[in-house]
């Protein structure tokens, strides 16, 4: 085991206290077991605590041959003090969808990372990747070869390309999954490998798929293309279970509120009155739902999972354009396809995606997210580019300003007018 | 065996990653890569574009068997969700926290636990918690005891159990000073400090509804804090420096100029010991500290220990439950950076959490509560001074203007 | 006499207009002006800046006496409001419609009625209705009979009674072809046609809440239709003509160019029989037909009988009752001009009114009803085709985008 | 009586039918009684019906000496056919506030208008003026002299100046007037005569005053400065009257819904549940209101005028910036002063107004409404210019974007930083 040098890190050490898992303790242990990078990282972090500033240099373009993404270059700006992390590049590994692992998988990747990297990771990155934190430039190709040959797994995305798609656990464990999120995301990731590894877009593009409107992967806030499960038939009702909830035999919301006394469960107060569309009512002992008025918000189902379930004619709602604030301000995704079946190989959906990408690659400015293009060129332009029909579901409410565009074709007589003719009717 | 599996195999069976058990069974060969990779023939032996390993192979047996056939769930205790399938099968999902920033040693410990109680399988959640699956009561009890027993030398839990239901679950966060080049604040130390303080709420179901906290260390918002019940955001407050000597060497001036959403950056020429040099100048009055210039140009750093700090936003949400998704709203424009424990930030968040918890209705998210009582009342109850910084003055500002006579009297009007 | 009056007198007694009874008592001298006004000495004998006559002198006695002392009101029948003062005094306000566009003959008739039943006083409302005040039951009855009896030769009522409570009151409107230079449609003929059709609702309290209709004959919106339950808006759909010959003579080109909010107007030069002339050109694709260029430049007319027509907006309101004030929203982008009776416009509005009336809750304004059932359902129920023209693409468009999975199934999704 | 020429106007004539007052019939009668202008106007209107276009020429600057407003120039573009309306200027007469008149007033103005104008009017214009429609240029000064000498009244506004202020009937008849709207508007009109008659602003500016939040003069939608009455103490409750309403002895909403069967009055459903803040409840037979939570929307008062009344500590809420769409889109007024006493000569309010005007005249572009300036330069700038304090009541909700401006003074250590110092800590 190599000689390791521990720095004085009083401020970091304070973070070993307290019940929440201490990353400092974890990293220090690993360091003392022989990983100088870990101790140097804590040392540099201590310096950042002192200066209240980061000590990483700006950027640095590094990567593996043939790929335009998957690696984030990082260099310390105080390398003399912390030589082992002078290079500290990140490798983004495409996670298995749903983030399930076998112990064998985990052990093998740990071995690779102990040997070729810092031994530190993020499980997981905000986009969903397994993030291997900190390695040197000369190790990048070997790491890539180890991953592809010895684990048969690949890198995730970075830069102006498709980013690693992500999903909720979906059908693997959740009773509410209206679409097979894992299968969908797996298929899209495989289908779009080229877009994922080779920058061809104006900026980054993200897919996220949630199995129902609870949106456990935050698709509506964090994906340029949000795929969210829904249904178009009726909520399934088990009236005996409804009665059981009313009788207090089953805990509301699966027990999610159990540690506080909220009083006896009151279906009127807690479900019917909170339904955003007020489309539920009791008829004697039976719960009724006017499904045509239901907006599938999931509340009643969330509260009474043993009594209510989504319908069986399921598919996805597609929303586009979510992003963080840089530059034009944050966006949530906007509804563009109210319902689309997500089966087989998702060809209809993929056609839609390519029409979107064609438009964006043609018109998008450098570092303009798709959502920003949509705002700049309008939903009307999106309709033209995708062949979608305008429907009221795309907007919260109709426009309040009267500034409508018309084309010459739409207007009787067109736009060619003759001044002389006009002045014949109207003296100047 | 399994119908679903057969279908997937039909579609994806040829992908190298569809079944990686064989390669995984082989020991790691440290020398292989160097043997295969030849810098002069980079394409030789290169495998690329294979994508992720197929998910199905990593599901615990009971999940494989009941894939898509789950019927309902019960949270039997904080952190433990019991799932029942149409088949009658049941499984317990046990959720425990992680710091997200974790070492291979700790991951190996996770693997070891998975082998002991979960047939060797485990998963991570979308919020960086870890989930183990026990297919019997007995295994569940043993698993829970084991998890509770594991601590770091300093005494913190390795795998605290909780994060379900109306709790305060793990904080979605970002790199901070541990790895990024643009942060205004650190990430991991803030998360540790806040969760140490709120720990009691991670392992209990005492909140009116789920409370989702997120942190992003700069305006890029990799933590996607823009839709969180409570958001911790790192901000800069000093305009970028301009390094005239090196700027032309390290970035394209037109790109730097174009980077500014407010057009605050203009090309300029300076004299440096006698010779004219092209550079840029920043109209500091117009700078809103977004940091986009630094992202595009290394010679325009914003970071400054004195100027940087924390902004707090609240009231965002993502789910479509009852109310529609909402953006977080800026309620505190600045709190100084206080590493390592960020005590002012911790105190502020505690106050918001307690006030919300004491006043909101069951099932009511923080933002829905604030909207219901009115923001004037929110600031009053939470004892947060309202400043002009909370008034929008960006692109869509008008839509936040208050165009009605409907408002409540509050400390703000009492003191006029 | 009256304390309030004394106070006003103290403050404003010296203003010429404070008490004009004396000048009013004198007969009109047609020759006086010419005697006083000398074009060569314009300031001679000129009285200016005296402002309006003081309001108090025109109040009926019972209103003077109880000024600021009113206690409550009852609408005893449509168009008749009984007010009771703290003093116990009561007065009946009788509201009747006018076309707003009225002649001196008709005004004299109003004066005559005022003298007969109302001590010579009368008022107009903020929506162009006329209000007479009767201070006894007897006068009230006589007044009502008299008003009902007065008709024009063609048979229309001169003073139909109504416009109170949950009725459809008079239409706020503008000049149209009767006096303005920028209209896309007429005003008075549209109002007459719509109110003929909705007449039954003017004189009754059958609506779920008040329904306020407004008309503006161009986007300038002098009728302030932007916050009405139902708005009738005149729109152009052909870009401005450019009269190269005269433009430089009649307007400043830079002003014309600057007039366009979308920068669709650019300076240009043309050759007119041999000589170069400065003028402008319009990028017609970018024109949104706002008409601001014509307002600034007479040589850029937009009016075109074929292109112009009616747009319908609904769901606006002004009062702060229950919900906050709302903008009207564009639901029908275009209906052709059909003078004199505008039948398609009339039919459309009737359909909207009937659907609203049949479906909304008591006290629920049209826009609140539409928001409650969802706009997809509004279009469905009213049988109005949804077009892309109703989707905002102006400055604040994003805030109208639908960023949730919450929506209702409707004909629009059924037919996908 | 002069010979009059009647044109063939079949389309106009159709508008004599139907119950609603027929402007055509009215105008034709006046025409036949000797007013050629009336018949020519109908003739030209008929032509407009045919062409579906207006037949008035663009603009025309006319007026009276020393005033920059009050008259709108109008010329027919078919004067040969309709000579009597070749000129057809409008004269805007400042209405008495509240629009009350004596018959003597009406008769005298009718005499003037018959003699010097077309005999046609608008009662009233959208801004509130008495609008005298149609006269010739040479009559403008005589009309002005007649109005000022023989009626002691003045013109209203037009052009880029203060427009004729307007109000609801307020205390003259309405029990809910929290401010004396007529007195306020009268005072402002008198105080700002110079601004009203002489263009000094970038564009038009309008005041409207409503006595309570019902806003019967549409101030919040139609005035650059909206003055709306409110109260800051408690809603006055007469519990016996409440009981009477509940017993069905008094018609709800003063009978405003009387012609339709809405069922028996239900205070819970119709008042308490509809209260936007849910700050009302019944305690046995007594109605309770938590006034601190009340937003004074007027609903409960509107429904039970004999039981509930506004408080007695009254004043106004001031909102700024309403306007029609041209150019940046329509605006409603934004709350800037939550409560201000409106008594005496309103000096505090007038000081506020001058600070607003100073800012606008300094910074406003040509034809930029005040509301547009507010949007362009921010509420923060409004606070600086007026000395008002930032309060949450000014916004629907706090900003969601993080793009906050800071000044060097606000930031520890200021903005002067030394690159060399920075690079000492951070190697490039
Ligand atoms: C590693 C990660 C944060 C983390 O700790 O997990 C990350 C890290 C960085 N992000 Fe991010 N982003 C990460 C997820 C996100 C997300 C969240 C998400 O994907 O759900 C967002 C917000 C959603 C979105 O896409 O808008 C996000 C929005 C940004 C932005 C702003 C983009 C925008 O349009 O607003 C930038 C700025 C940029 O692209 O130049 C950015 C840029 C960056 C850079 C590359 C810094 C830079 O200026 O170039 C960071 C590198 C840090 C480092 O040293 O490793 N990152 N970034 C996440 C990726 C890990 C992974 O692959 O799983
Ligand atoms: C495991 C996870 C999905 C995954 O693929 O990893 C998950 C799992 C479940 N979610 Fe979730 N949600 C998960 C992230 C989310 C997110 C995303 C996020 O927080 O970034 C959201 C949106 C958050 C938001 O709205 O801001 C989310 C909003 C919900 C909701 C809506 C709650 C609400 O009141 O709005 C439900 C319904 C409920 O809790 O009753 C829900 C319900 C559930 C259920 C009950 C679904 C089921 O039947 O299995 C699961 C257990 C709930 C629990 O924890 O009590 N899940 N859930 C994620 C666990 C995160 C964690 O470790 O804490
Ligand atoms: C006479 C007039 C004021 C004036 O100075 O001229 C007036 C008079 C009254 N209004 Fe009004 N309102 C008058 C224009 C308005 C306007 C302005 C407008 O329509 O342009 C509004 C705002 C309209 C809007 O919200 O879009 C208005 C919104 C109200 C409301 C709120 C109704 C609602 O449901 O939102 C009330 C309360 C009520 O009706 O119960 C109200 C109540 C009243 C009361 C009951 C006040 C009172 O106690 O005297 C008066 C009789 C009501 C009635 O007609 O049944 N008044 N009222 C105006 C008559 C217009 C007309 O001739 O039809
Ligand atoms: C006469 C009147 C309409 C009516 O039939 O009652 C009117 C008539 C005109 N308005 Fe207006 N406006 C009239 C009230 C309004 C209102 C309503 C109000 O004041 O409550 C508005 C909307 C509120 C507002 O101020 O925004 C209004 C918004 C406009 C605009 C758009 C201003 C804007 O900033 O959006 C213009 C265009 C302009 O100023 O060039 C305009 C311009 C005009 C002009 C002068 C036409 C022009 O392009 O110059 C019209 C002269 C017509 C004529 O031949 O007599 N008029 N104008 C109203 C004035 C009568 C009076 O003094 O009582
Ligand atoms: S999004 Fe819906 S389907 Fe997916 S995990 Fe959450 S609740 Fe289950
Ligand atoms: S899903 Fe939501 S909208 Fe639909 S019935 Fe249940 S609560 Fe109501
Ligand atoms: S939020 Fe900013 S600082 Fe933090 S990781 Fe993302 S880009 Fe880096
Ligand atoms: S920080 Fe943002 S606003 Fe400031 S100069 Fe840089 S790009 Fe412009
Ligand atoms: S709305 Fe337009 S056309 Fe009508 S009066 Fe006003 S300016 Fe003239
Ligand atoms: S009508 Fe409006 S948009 Fe069109 S050219 Fe004229 S000013 Fe520009
Ligand atoms: S605004 Fe208020 S005070 Fe004025 S008339 Fe209407 S209800 Fe009465
Ligand atoms: S005025 Fe409005 S908010 Fe206040 S108590 Fe009455 S209904 Fe409620």
Coordinates of C-alpha atoms in Angstrom, one line a residue, chain B residues 172-390:
Chain B
X172 CA -30.8 16.5 -5.2
X173 CA -27.5 18.4 -5.6
X174 CA -24.5 19.0 -7.7
X175 CA -20.7 19.2 -7.7
X176 CA -19.7 22.3 -5.9
X177 CA -16.1 22.8 -4.9
X178 CA -15.5 19.0 -5.1
X179 CA -15.4 19.0 -8.9
X180 CA -16.9 21.9 -10.8
X181 CA -15.3 25.1 -12.2
X182 CA -18.2 27.5 -12.1
X183 CA -19.7 27.1 -8.6
X184 CA -20.5 30.0 -6.3
X185 CA -20.9 27.6 -3.4
X186 CA -20.1 24.1 -2.3
X187 CA -22.7 21.4 -2.6
X188 CA -21.8 18.3 -0.4
X189 CA -21.0 20.2 2.7
X190 CA -24.2 22.2 2.5
X191 CA -26.3 19.1 1.9
X192 CA -24.6 17.4 4.9
X193 CA -25.3 20.3 7.1
X194 CA -28.9 20.8 6.1
X195 CA -29.7 17.1 6.4
X196 CA -27.9 16.7 9.8
X197 CA -30.3 19.4 11.0
X198 CA -33.5 18.0 9.3
X199 CA -32.5 14.3 10.0
X200 CA -35.6 13.7 12.2
X201 CA -37.8 14.4 9.2
X202 CA -36.0 12.1 6.8
X203 CA -36.9 9.1 8.9
X204 CA -40.5 10.1 9.7
X205 CA -43.8 10.9 8.0
X206 CA -44.5 14.2 9.8
X207 CA -44.7 16.7 7.0
X208 CA -48.0 17.8 5.5
X209 CA -46.8 16.5 2.1
X210 CA -43.5 15.5 0.7
X211 CA -40.8 18.2 0.9
X212 CA -38.2 18.2 -1.9
X213 CA -35.1 20.1 -1.4
X214 CA -32.5 20.7 -4.1
X215 CA -29.2 22.5 -4.4
X216 CA -27.4 23.9 -7.4
X217 CA -24.0 25.6 -6.9
X218 CA -24.5 28.0 -9.7
X219 CA -27.2 29.4 -12.0
X220 CA -26.7 26.6 -14.5
X221 CA -28.8 24.7 -12.0
X222 CA -27.6 21.2 -12.6
X223 CA -29.7 20.3 -9.6
X224 CA -32.7 21.5 -11.5
X225 CA -33.7 23.5 -8.4
X226 CA -36.1 25.5 -10.4
X227 CA -39.0 23.3 -9.4
X228 CA -38.3 22.3 -5.8
X229 CA -40.2 22.9 -2.6
X230 CA -37.0 24.4 -1.2
X231 CA -34.1 25.3 -3.4
X232 CA -30.6 26.3 -2.3
X233 CA -28.8 28.2 -5.1
X234 CA -25.3 29.4 -5.4
X235 CA -25.0 32.9 -6.8
X236 CA -22.3 35.4 -7.7
X237 CA -22.6 39.1 -7.0
X238 CA -19.5 40.5 -8.6
X239 CA -19.2 41.0 -12.3
X240 CA -16.5 39.0 -14.1
X241 CA -12.9 40.0 -14.0
X242 CA -11.4 40.4 -17.5
X243 CA -7.9 39.1 -18.0
X244 CA -6.7 41.3 -20.8
X245 CA -3.3 39.6 -21.1
X246 CA -4.6 36.1 -21.8
X247 CA -8.2 36.6 -23.1
X248 CA -7.4 36.4 -26.8
X249 CA -5.3 33.4 -26.2
X250 CA -8.0 31.4 -24.4
X251 CA -11.3 32.4 -26.1
X252 CA -12.9 33.8 -29.2
X253 CA -13.9 37.4 -28.3
X254 CA -17.1 37.3 -30.4
X255 CA -18.3 34.3 -28.5
X256 CA -17.5 36.0 -25.2
X257 CA -19.4 39.1 -26.3
X258 CA -22.3 37.0 -27.6
X259 CA -22.5 35.0 -24.4
X260 CA -24.1 37.9 -22.5
X261 CA -27.8 37.7 -22.5
X262 CA -28.0 41.4 -21.5
X263 CA -25.4 42.6 -24.0
X264 CA -23.3 43.9 -21.2
X265 CA -20.0 42.7 -22.8
X266 CA -18.5 44.9 -25.5
X267 CA -15.3 44.4 -27.5
X268 CA -12.5 46.8 -26.5
X269 CA -8.8 47.5 -27.0
X270 CA -6.2 48.2 -24.3
X271 CA -2.6 49.1 -24.2
X272 CA -0.4 46.6 -22.4
X273 CA 3.1 47.8 -22.1
X274 CA 3.0 49.7 -25.3
X275 CA 1.2 47.3 -27.5
X276 CA -2.5 47.4 -28.4
X277 CA -4.4 44.3 -27.4
X278 CA -8.0 43.3 -28.2
X279 CA -10.1 42.4 -25.2
X280 CA -13.6 43.0 -23.8
X281 CA -15.2 45.4 -21.3
X282 CA -18.2 44.6 -19.1
X283 CA -20.8 47.2 -18.4
X284 CA -21.0 46.3 -14.7
X285 CA -24.2 48.1 -14.1
X286 CA -26.0 45.8 -16.5
X287 CA -24.5 42.5 -15.3
X288 CA -26.9 40.1 -13.6
X289 CA -24.1 37.6 -12.6
X290 CA -25.4 34.7 -14.7
X291 CA -21.9 33.4 -15.3
X292 CA -22.5 32.6 -18.9
X293 CA -19.5 34.6 -20.0
X294 CA -17.2 32.5 -17.8
X295 CA -18.7 29.3 -19.2
X296 CA -17.7 30.6 -22.6
X297 CA -14.4 32.3 -21.6
X298 CA -11.9 31.2 -19.0
X299 CA -10.5 34.7 -18.8
X300 CA -13.7 36.1 -17.2
X301 CA -13.9 34.5 -13.8
X302 CA -16.7 35.6 -11.4
X303 CA -16.0 33.5 -8.3
X304 CA -15.3 35.7 -5.3
X305 CA -15.5 34.4 -1.7
X306 CA -16.9 37.7 -0.4
X307 CA -19.4 38.2 -3.1
X308 CA -20.7 34.7 -3.6
X309 CA -23.3 33.0 -1.5
X310 CA -26.6 31.3 -1.2
X311 CA -30.0 32.3 -2.5
X312 CA -33.1 30.5 -1.3
X313 CA -36.1 29.8 -3.5
X314 CA -39.2 28.0 -2.4
X315 CA -42.6 26.8 -3.6
X316 CA -41.7 24.8 -6.7
X317 CA -43.0 21.3 -7.5
X318 CA -42.9 18.8 -10.2
X319 CA -45.7 16.3 -9.7
X320 CA -49.1 17.0 -11.4
X321 CA -50.9 16.0 -8.2
X322 CA -53.8 18.3 -7.4
X323 CA -52.0 21.4 -8.6
X324 CA -49.8 21.7 -11.7
X325 CA -46.0 21.8 -11.6
X326 CA -44.6 25.1 -10.3
X327 CA -41.4 27.0 -10.5
X328 CA -39.5 27.8 -7.2
X329 CA -39.6 31.5 -6.3
X330 CA -36.8 33.6 -5.0
X331 CA -37.5 34.6 -1.4
X332 CA -34.0 35.3 0.0
X333 CA -31.6 36.8 -2.4
X334 CA -28.4 36.3 -0.5
X335 CA -26.9 34.5 2.5
X336 CA -23.1 34.6 2.9
X337 CA -21.1 31.5 2.4
X338 CA -20.3 29.9 5.7
X339 CA -18.3 26.7 5.2
X340 CA -18.2 24.1 6.5
X341 CA -21.5 24.3 8.3
X342 CA -23.5 27.0 6.5
X343 CA -25.3 27.8 9.7
X344 CA -27.4 30.7 8.5
X345 CA -28.6 28.7 5.5
X346 CA -29.4 25.7 7.8
X347 CA -31.3 28.0 10.2
X348 CA -33.3 29.6 7.5
X349 CA -34.4 26.3 6.0
X350 CA -35.4 24.9 9.4
X351 CA -37.5 28.0 10.0
X352 CA -39.3 27.6 6.7
X353 CA -39.8 23.8 7.2
X354 CA -41.2 24.3 10.7
X355 CA -43.6 27.1 9.6
X356 CA -44.8 25.2 6.7
X357 CA -45.3 22.0 8.7
X358 CA -47.2 23.9 11.4
X359 CA -49.6 25.7 9.0
X360 CA -50.2 23.7 5.8
X361 CA -53.0 21.3 5.2
X362 CA -52.6 17.6 4.8
X363 CA -51.4 16.8 1.2
X364 CA -50.6 20.5 0.6
X365 CA -47.2 21.2 -0.9
X366 CA -45.2 24.2 0.3
X367 CA -45.9 26.3 -2.8
X368 CA -49.6 25.5 -2.7
X369 CA -49.7 26.6 0.9
X370 CA -47.9 29.8 0.2
X371 CA -50.2 30.6 -2.7
X372 CA -53.3 29.8 -0.6
X373 CA -52.4 32.1 2.3
X374 CA -50.8 34.7 0.0
X375 CA -47.2 35.5 -0.3
X376 CA -47.4 38.5 1.9
X377 CA -48.6 36.1 4.7
X378 CA -45.8 33.6 3.8
X379 CA -43.1 36.2 4.3
X380 CA -44.8 37.3 7.5
X381 CA -45.2 33.9 9.0
X382 CA -41.7 32.8 8.1
X383 CA -40.2 36.0 9.3
X384 CA -38.4 36.6 6.1
X385 CA -37.8 40.3 5.1
X386 CA -39.2 41.0 1.7
X387 CA -36.8 42.8 -0.6
X388 CA -37.0 44.3 -4.1
X389 CA -34.7 41.5 -5.2
X390 CA -37.8 39.2 -5.1

